[in-house]
Structure formats: C-alpha cells, structure tokens
Amino acid sequence: MLSVDIHTCLLHYIFNTLQLNYLIFRTLKKISVGLAEISAAILTASVIFSDAVITISGYAAIACVVK
C-alpha cells in the first residue's frame, strides 16, 4: 500500500513539474514573440527615419547646387 502511494506521489510530482515547465515555456515564448515584434517595429522606424534623412540631405544637396 505504501509503495502505491509513493508511486502516485511521484506521478503527481512529475505531472505538476511538466505542467509548470509548459507554463514557463509558453510565457517565455510569448515574451520572445513580443520582443521580436518590438524589434521589428524599431527596425521599421529606423528604416523610415534613415529614408527621411537621405531625402532631406538630398534636397539640401540640390539646394546647395542650385544656389
């Protein structure tokens, strides 16, 4: 009878540990997806900003040549 209880406790422990690991994995996955989205947004913003800087510097160069 005691060995059955030990096995049952071990199975519950293993199951609970697996459940906890799954929850941690899901949370970390959501965090990494969120960080990937943030970095993609930053990359997009930096590309837009660099395009604006190139355009403005191009206009400034044209203005200098026209003067």
CSV table of C-alpha atoms in Angstrom, one decimal:
chain,number,residue,atom,x,y,z
A,1,MET,CA,0.0,0.0,0.0
A,2,LEU,CA,2.8,2.4,0.8
A,3,SER,CA,4.6,1.8,-2.5
A,4,VAL,CA,1.4,2.6,-4.4
A,5,ASP,CA,1.2,5.9,-2.5
A,6,ILE,CA,4.8,6.7,-3.3
A,7,HIS,CA,4.3,6.0,-7.0
A,8,THR,CA,1.1,8.1,-7.0
A,9,CYS,CA,3.0,11.0,-5.4
A,10,LEU,CA,5.9,10.6,-7.9
A,11,LEU,CA,3.4,10.7,-10.8
A,12,HIS,CA,1.7,13.8,-9.4
A,13,TYR,CA,5.1,15.4,-8.9
A,14,ILE,CA,6.2,14.6,-12.4
A,15,PHE,CA,2.9,15.8,-13.9
A,16,ASN,CA,2.9,19.0,-11.9
A,17,THR,CA,6.5,19.7,-12.9
A,18,LEU,CA,5.7,19.1,-16.6
A,19,GLN,CA,2.7,21.4,-16.3
A,20,LEU,CA,4.9,24.1,-14.7
A,21,ASN,CA,7.6,23.7,-17.3
A,22,TYR,CA,4.9,24.0,-20.1
A,23,LEU,CA,3.5,27.2,-18.5
A,24,ILE,CA,7.0,28.7,-18.2
A,25,PHE,CA,7.8,27.7,-21.8
A,26,ARG,CA,4.5,29.3,-23.1
A,27,THR,CA,5.3,32.5,-21.1
A,28,LEU,CA,8.8,32.7,-22.4
A,29,LYS,CA,7.5,32.1,-26.0
A,30,LYS,CA,5.0,35.0,-25.6
A,31,ILE,CA,7.8,37.2,-24.3
A,32,SER,CA,10.1,36.3,-27.2
A,33,VAL,CA,7.4,36.9,-29.7
A,34,GLY,CA,6.6,40.3,-28.1
A,35,LEU,CA,10.3,41.2,-28.2
A,36,ALA,CA,10.6,40.2,-31.9
A,37,GLU,CA,7.6,42.4,-32.7
A,38,ILE,CA,9.2,45.3,-30.8
A,39,SER,CA,12.5,44.9,-32.6
A,40,ALA,CA,10.7,44.7,-36.0
A,41,ALA,CA,8.9,47.9,-35.1
A,42,ILE,CA,12.2,49.6,-34.2
A,43,LEU,CA,13.8,48.3,-37.4
A,44,THR,CA,10.9,49.7,-39.4
A,45,ALA,CA,11.1,53.0,-37.7
A,46,SER,CA,14.9,53.3,-38.2
A,47,VAL,CA,14.5,52.5,-41.9
A,48,ILE,CA,11.8,55.2,-42.3
A,49,PHE,CA,14.0,57.6,-40.3
A,50,SER,CA,17.1,56.9,-42.5
A,51,ASP,CA,15.0,57.3,-45.7
A,52,ALA,CA,13.8,60.7,-44.4
A,53,VAL,CA,17.4,61.7,-43.6
A,54,ILE,CA,18.6,60.6,-47.0
A,55,THR,CA,15.7,62.5,-48.7
A,56,ILE,CA,16.3,65.7,-46.6
A,57,SER,CA,20.1,65.5,-47.3
A,58,GLY,CA,19.3,65.0,-51.0
A,59,TYR,CA,17.1,68.1,-51.0
A,60,ALA,CA,19.8,70.1,-49.1
A,61,ALA,CA,22.4,69.0,-51.7
A,62,ILE,CA,20.1,70.1,-54.5
A,63,ALA,CA,19.6,73.4,-52.8
A,64,CYS,CA,23.3,73.9,-52.4
A,65,VAL,CA,23.9,73.2,-56.1
A,66,VAL,CA,21.0,75.5,-57.2
A,67,LYS,CA,22.4,78.3,-55.1
